[in-house]
GROMACS .gro file of C-alpha atoms in nm:
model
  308
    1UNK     CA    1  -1.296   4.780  -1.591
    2UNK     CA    2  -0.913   4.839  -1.715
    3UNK     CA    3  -0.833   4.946  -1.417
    4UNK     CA    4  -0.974   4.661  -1.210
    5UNK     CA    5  -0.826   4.441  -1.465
    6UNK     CA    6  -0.452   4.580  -1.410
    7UNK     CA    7  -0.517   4.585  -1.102
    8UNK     CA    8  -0.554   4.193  -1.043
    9UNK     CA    9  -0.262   4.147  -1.283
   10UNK     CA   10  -0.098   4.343  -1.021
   11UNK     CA   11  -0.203   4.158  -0.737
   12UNK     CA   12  -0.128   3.804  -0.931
   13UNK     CA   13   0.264   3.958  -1.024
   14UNK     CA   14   0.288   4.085  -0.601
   15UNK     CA   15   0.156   3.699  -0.499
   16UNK     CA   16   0.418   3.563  -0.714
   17UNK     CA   17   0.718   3.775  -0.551
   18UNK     CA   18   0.568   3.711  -0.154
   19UNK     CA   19   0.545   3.376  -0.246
   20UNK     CA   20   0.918   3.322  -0.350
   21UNK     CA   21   0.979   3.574  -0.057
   22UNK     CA   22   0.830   3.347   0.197
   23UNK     CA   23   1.012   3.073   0.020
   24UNK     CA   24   1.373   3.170   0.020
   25UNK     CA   25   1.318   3.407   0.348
   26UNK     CA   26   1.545   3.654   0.111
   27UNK     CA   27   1.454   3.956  -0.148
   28UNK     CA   28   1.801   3.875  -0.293
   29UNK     CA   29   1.704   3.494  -0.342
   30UNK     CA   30   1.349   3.563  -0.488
   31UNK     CA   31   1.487   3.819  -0.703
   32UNK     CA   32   1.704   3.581  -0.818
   33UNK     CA   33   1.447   3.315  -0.865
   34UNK     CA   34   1.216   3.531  -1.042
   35UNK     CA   35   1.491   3.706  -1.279
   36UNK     CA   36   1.417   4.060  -1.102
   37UNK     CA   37   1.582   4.333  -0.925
   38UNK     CA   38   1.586   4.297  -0.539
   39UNK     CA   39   1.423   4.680  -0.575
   40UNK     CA   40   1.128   4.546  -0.722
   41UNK     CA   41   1.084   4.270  -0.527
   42UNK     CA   42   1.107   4.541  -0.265
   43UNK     CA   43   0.885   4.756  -0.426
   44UNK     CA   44   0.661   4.461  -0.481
   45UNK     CA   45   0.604   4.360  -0.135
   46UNK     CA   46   0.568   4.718  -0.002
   47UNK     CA   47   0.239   4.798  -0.288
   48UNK     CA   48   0.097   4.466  -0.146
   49UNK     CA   49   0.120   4.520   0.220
   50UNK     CA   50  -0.007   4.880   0.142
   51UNK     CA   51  -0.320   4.726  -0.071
   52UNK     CA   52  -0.389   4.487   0.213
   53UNK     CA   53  -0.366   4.767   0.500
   54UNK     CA   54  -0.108   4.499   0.699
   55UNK     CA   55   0.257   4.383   0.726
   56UNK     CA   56   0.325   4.107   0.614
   57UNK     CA   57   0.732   4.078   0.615
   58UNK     CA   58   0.941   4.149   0.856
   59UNK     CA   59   1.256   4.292   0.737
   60UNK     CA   60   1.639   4.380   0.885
   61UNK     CA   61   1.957   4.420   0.734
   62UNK     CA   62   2.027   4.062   0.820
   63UNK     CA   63   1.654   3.875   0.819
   64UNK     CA   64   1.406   3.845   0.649
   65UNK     CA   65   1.056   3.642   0.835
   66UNK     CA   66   0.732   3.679   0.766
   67UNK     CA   67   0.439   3.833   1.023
   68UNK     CA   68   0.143   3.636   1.138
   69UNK     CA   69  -0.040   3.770   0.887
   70UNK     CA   70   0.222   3.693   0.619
   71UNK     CA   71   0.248   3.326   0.759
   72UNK     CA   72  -0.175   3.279   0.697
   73UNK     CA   73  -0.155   3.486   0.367
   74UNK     CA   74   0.118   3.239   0.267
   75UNK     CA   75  -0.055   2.922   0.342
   76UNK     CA   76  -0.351   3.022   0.176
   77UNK     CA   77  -0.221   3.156  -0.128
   78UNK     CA   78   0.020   2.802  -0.193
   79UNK     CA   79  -0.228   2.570  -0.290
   80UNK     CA   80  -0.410   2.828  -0.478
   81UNK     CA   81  -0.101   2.950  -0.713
   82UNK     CA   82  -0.027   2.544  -0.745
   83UNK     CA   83  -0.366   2.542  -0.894
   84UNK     CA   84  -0.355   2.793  -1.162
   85UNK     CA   85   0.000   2.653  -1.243
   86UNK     CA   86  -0.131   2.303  -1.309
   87UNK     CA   87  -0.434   2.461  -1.478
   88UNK     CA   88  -0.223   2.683  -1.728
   89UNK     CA   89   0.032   2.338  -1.798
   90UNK     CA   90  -0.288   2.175  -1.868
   91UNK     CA   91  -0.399   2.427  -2.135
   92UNK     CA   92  -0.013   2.399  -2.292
   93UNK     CA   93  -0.020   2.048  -2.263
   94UNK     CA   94  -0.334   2.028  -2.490
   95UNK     CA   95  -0.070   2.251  -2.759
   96UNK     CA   96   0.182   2.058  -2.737
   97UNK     CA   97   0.300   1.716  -2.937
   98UNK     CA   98   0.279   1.410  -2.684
   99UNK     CA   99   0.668   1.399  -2.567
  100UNK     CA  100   0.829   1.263  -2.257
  101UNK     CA  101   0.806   0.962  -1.997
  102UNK     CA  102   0.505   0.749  -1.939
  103UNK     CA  103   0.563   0.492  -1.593
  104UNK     CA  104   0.264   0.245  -1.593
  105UNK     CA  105   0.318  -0.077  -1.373
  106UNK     CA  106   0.083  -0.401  -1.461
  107UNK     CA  107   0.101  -0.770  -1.444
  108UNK     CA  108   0.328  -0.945  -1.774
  109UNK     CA  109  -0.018  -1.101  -1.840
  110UNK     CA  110  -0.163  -0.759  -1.846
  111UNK     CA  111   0.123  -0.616  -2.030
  112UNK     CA  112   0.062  -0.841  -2.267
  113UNK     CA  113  -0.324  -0.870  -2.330
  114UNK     CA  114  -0.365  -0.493  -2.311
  115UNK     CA  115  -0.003  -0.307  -2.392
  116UNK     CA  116   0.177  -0.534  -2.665
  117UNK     CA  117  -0.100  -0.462  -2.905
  118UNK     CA  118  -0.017  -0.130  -2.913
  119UNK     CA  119   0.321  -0.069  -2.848
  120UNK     CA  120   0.469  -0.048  -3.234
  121UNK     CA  121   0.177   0.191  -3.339
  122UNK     CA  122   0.188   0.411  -3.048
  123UNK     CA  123   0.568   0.449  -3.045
  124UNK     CA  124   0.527   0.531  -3.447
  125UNK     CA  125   0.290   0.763  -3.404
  126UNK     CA  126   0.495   0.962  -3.086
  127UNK     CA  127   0.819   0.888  -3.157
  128UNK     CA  128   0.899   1.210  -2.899
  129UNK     CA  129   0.710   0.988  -2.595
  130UNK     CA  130   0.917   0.685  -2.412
  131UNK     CA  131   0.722   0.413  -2.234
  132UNK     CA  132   0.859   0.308  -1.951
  133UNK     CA  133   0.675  -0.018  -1.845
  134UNK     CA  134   0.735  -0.220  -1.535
  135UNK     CA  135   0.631  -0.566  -1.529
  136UNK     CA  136   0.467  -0.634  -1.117
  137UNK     CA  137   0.256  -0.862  -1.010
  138UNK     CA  138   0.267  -0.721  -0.621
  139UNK     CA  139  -0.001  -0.440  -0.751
  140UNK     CA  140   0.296  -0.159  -0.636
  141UNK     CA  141   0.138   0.175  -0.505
  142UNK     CA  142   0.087   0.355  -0.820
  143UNK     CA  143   0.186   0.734  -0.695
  144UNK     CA  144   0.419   0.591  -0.433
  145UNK     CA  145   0.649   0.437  -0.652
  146UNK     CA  146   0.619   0.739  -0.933
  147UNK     CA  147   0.413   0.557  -1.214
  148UNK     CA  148   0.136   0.741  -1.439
  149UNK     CA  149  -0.096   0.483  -1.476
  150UNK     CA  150  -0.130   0.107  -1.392
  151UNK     CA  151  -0.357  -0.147  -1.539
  152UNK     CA  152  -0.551  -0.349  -1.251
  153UNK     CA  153  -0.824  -0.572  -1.195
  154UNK     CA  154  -1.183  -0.408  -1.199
  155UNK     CA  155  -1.241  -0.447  -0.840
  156UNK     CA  156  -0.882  -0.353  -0.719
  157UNK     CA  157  -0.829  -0.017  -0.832
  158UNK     CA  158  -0.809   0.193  -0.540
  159UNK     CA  159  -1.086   0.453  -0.474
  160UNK     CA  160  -0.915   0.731  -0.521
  161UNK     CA  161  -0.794   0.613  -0.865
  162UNK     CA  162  -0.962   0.723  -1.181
  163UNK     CA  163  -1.005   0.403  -1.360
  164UNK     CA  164  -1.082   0.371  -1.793
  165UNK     CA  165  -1.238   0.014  -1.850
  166UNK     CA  166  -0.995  -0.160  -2.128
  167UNK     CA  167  -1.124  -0.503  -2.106
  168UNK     CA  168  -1.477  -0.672  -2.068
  169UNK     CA  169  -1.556  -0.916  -1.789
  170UNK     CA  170  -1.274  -1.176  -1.774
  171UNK     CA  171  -1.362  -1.542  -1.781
  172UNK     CA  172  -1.186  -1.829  -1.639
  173UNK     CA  173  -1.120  -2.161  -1.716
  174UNK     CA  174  -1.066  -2.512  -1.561
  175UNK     CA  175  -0.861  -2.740  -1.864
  176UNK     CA  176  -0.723  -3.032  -1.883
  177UNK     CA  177  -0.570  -3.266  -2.202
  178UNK     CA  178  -0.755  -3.546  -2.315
  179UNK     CA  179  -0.478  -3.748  -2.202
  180UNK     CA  180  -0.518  -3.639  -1.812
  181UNK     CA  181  -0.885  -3.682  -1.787
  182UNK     CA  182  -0.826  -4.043  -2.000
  183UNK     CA  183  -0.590  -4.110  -1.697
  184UNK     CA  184  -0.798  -3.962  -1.408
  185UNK     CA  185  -1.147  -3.866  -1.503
  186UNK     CA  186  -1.320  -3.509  -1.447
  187UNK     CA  187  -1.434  -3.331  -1.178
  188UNK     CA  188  -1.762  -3.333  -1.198
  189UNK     CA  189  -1.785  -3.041  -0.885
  190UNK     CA  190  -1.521  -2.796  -0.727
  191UNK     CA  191  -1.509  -3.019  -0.438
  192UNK     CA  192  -1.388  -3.317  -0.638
  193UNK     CA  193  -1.027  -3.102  -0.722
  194UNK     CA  194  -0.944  -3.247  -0.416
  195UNK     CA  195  -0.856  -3.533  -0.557
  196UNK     CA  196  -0.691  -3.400  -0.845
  197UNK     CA  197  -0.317  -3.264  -0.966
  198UNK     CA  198  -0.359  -2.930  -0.983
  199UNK     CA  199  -0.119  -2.659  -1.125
  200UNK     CA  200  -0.121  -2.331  -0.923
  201UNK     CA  201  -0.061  -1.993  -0.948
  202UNK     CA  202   0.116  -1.742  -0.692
  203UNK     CA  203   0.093  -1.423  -0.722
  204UNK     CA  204   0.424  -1.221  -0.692
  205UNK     CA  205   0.342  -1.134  -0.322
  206UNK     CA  206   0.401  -1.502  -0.233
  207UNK     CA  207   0.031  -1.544  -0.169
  208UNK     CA  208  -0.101  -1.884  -0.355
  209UNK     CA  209  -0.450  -1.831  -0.541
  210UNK     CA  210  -0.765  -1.994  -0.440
  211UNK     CA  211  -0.975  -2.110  -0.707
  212UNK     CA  212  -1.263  -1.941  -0.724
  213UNK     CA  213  -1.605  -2.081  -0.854
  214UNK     CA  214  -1.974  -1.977  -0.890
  215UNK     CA  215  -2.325  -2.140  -0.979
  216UNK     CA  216  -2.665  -2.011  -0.889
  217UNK     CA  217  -2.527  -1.795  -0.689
  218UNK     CA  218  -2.334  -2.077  -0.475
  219UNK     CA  219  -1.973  -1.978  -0.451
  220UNK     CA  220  -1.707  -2.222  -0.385
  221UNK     CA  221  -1.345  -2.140  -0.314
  222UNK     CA  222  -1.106  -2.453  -0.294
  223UNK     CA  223  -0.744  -2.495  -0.222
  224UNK     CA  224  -0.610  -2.659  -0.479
  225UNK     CA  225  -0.344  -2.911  -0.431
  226UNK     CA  226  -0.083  -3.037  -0.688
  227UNK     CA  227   0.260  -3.117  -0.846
  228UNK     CA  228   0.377  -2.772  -0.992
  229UNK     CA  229   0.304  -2.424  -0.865
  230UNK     CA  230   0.391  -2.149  -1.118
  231UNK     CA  231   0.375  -1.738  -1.166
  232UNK     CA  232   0.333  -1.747  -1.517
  233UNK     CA  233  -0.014  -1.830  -1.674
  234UNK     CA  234   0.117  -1.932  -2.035
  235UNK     CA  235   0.342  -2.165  -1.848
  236UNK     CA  236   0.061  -2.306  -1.684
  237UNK     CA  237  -0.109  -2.367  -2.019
  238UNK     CA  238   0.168  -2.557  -2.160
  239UNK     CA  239   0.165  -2.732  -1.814
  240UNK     CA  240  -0.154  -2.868  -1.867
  241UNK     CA  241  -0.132  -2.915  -2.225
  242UNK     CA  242   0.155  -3.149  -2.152
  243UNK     CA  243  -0.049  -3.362  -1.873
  244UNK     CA  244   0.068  -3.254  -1.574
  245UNK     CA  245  -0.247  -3.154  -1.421
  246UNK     CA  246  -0.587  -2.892  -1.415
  247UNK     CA  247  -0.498  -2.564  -1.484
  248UNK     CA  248  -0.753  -2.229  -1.403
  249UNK     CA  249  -0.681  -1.978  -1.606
  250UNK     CA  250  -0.840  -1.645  -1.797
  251UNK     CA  251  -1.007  -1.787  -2.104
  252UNK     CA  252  -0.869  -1.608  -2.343
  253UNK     CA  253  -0.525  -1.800  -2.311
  254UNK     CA  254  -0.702  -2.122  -2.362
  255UNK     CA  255  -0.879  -2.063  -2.691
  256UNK     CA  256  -0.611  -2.193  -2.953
  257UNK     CA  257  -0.552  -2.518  -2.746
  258UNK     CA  258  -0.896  -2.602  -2.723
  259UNK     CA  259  -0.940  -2.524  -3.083
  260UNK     CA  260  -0.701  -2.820  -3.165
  261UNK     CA  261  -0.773  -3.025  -2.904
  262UNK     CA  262  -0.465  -2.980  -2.676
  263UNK     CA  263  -0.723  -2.911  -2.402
  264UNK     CA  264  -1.034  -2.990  -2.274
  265UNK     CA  265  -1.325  -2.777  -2.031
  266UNK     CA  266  -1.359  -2.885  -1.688
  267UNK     CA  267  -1.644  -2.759  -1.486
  268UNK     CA  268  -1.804  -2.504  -1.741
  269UNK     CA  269  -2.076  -2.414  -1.568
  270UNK     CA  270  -1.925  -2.355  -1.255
  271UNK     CA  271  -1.640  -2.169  -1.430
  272UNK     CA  272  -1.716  -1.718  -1.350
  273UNK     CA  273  -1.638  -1.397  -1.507
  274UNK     CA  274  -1.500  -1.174  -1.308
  275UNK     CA  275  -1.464  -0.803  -1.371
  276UNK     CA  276  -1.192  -0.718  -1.684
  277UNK     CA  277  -0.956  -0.501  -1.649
  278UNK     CA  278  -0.852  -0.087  -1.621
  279UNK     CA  279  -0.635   0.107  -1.709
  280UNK     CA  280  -0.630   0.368  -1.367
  281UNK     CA  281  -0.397   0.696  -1.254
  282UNK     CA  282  -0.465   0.927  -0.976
  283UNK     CA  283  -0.750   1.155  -0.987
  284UNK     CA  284  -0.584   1.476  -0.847
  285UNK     CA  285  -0.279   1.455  -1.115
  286UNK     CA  286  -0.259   1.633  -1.425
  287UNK     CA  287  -0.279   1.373  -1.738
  288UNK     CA  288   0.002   1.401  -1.914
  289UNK     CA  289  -0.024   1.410  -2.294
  290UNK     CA  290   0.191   1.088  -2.358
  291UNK     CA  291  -0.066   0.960  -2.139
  292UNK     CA  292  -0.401   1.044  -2.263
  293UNK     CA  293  -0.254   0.945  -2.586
  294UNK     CA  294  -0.175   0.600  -2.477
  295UNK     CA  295  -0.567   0.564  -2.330
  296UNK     CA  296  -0.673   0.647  -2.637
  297UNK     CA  297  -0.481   0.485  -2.827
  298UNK     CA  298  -0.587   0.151  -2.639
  299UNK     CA  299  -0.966   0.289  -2.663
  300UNK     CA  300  -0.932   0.263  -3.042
  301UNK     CA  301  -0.791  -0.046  -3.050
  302UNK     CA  302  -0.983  -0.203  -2.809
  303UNK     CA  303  -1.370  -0.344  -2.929
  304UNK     CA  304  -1.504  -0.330  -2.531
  305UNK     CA  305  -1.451   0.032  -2.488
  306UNK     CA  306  -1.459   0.176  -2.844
  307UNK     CA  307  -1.807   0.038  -2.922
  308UNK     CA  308  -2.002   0.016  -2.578
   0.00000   0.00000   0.00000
């Protein structure tokens, strides 16, 4: 059993030097990678090819190539080293003290709803991790543009994404001040916004967004129409507290200007949830420890997911 034991040890170490071999198409240049002799890179190669019964370099005083054999060998073998190299940084990660960079891209609203909260405890509590957090409505290709994590909507977090839920279901609202509907009245359907001034919202992409409603299972989607188009949600708050129209927004953002009366509910019962939001990185990437610290340190701080 020893033997068969130093015997894969062997084979793991020989691996290691064809692979760097095959890489820098030099025994000098692996040797130097690998902080070994060019003899024993030598010597390494030859015990393999003899273990294996085939050549698999192809040596002169001024090349070095590798056989057919070598070329398949190599192929194979790449993927499978990169796997026990991420699996042995995973097992050093879990050692080690959270430290480094964390990318996540989100939405300001986002940002705000889901990161502010815990921005002073987290950076406190890993003072060797730096957050590095770009506000982007566009919804930017995560591992294309080298983030860690984004925070997205529910139902736009692409497939291939592993996805924590960080927020319940999201409900919007249709408000107005009392001194709007005393000058206009109140929708008493979707249809009637029409008529109304309504304060939109476009996204970062340029697109403009359709209000979308919901009762008994009817849907409506209407273009609004109105005076003021805007990017920033708060800013359509104040809008509406200040007259200028009917503003749809997530509910939460209404809640203290309702309480005092600044605004009033339009269309309640036609008014949806949709689903809240994640927190989502890709599934084949190691998770960082900066970054699993981060999810849980939103988990803990955040009713939906610590308690369902």
């Amino acid at each position: 059993m020893n033997s068969t034991h130093q015997s894969r040890n062997s084979d793991f170490f020989a691996f290691t030097v064809f692979l760097a071999v095959a890489a820098r198409a030099s025994f000098r240049g692996a040797a130097t990678d690998l902080g070994i002799t060019p003899s024993a890179v030598s010597h390494s190669i030859k015990g393999l090819e003899q273990r294996l019964g085939v050549r698999l370099v192809n040596r002169t005083t001024r090349s070095v190539s590798l056989t057919d054999a070598g070329q398949g060998l190599a192929a194979r073998l790449r993927p499978a080293m990169a796997a026990i190299d991420e699996a042995l940084a995973e097992v050093d990660q879990l050692r080690q003290t959270p430290s480094g960079t964390v990318r996540i891209n989100a939405s300001e609203g986002a940002i705000r709803m889901v990161l502010r909260p815990v921005l002073a405890q987290f950076l406190q509590r890993y003072p060797q991790v730096h957050l590095d957090i770009v506000s982007d409505g566009r919804l930017s290709d995560i591992v294309g543009e080298g983030f860690d994590a984004g925070i997205r909507l529910a139902e736009a977090v692409p497939k291939d994404m592993i996805s924590v839920p960080i927020l319940g279901n999201v409900r919007f609202a249709a408000v107005a001040s009392p001194q709007y509907i005393a000058r206009f009245g109140r929708p008493e359907v979707p249809q009637d916004l029409h008529r109304h001034a309504c304060i939109r919202f476009r996204f970062e992409s340029g697109k403009i967004y359709q209000w979308e409603f919901e009762k008994h299972g009817l849907n409506e989607t209407i273009d609004v129409r109105g005076p003021l188009t805007l990017t920033d949600q708060p800013l359509m708050v104040e809008a509406a507290i200040d007259g200028i129209g009917i503003a749809f927004v997530p509910d939460h953002l209404v809640q203290n200007a309702l309480r005092d009366g600044g605004l009033i509910r339009l269309l309640e019962d036609w008014c949806p949830s949709f689903p809240g939001l994640c927190l989502c990185y890709p599934g084949h990437r190691h998770v960082s420890t900066g970054l699993r610290a981060l999810i849980d340190l939103i988990k803990e701080n955040d009713p939906f997911v610590h308690h369902r």
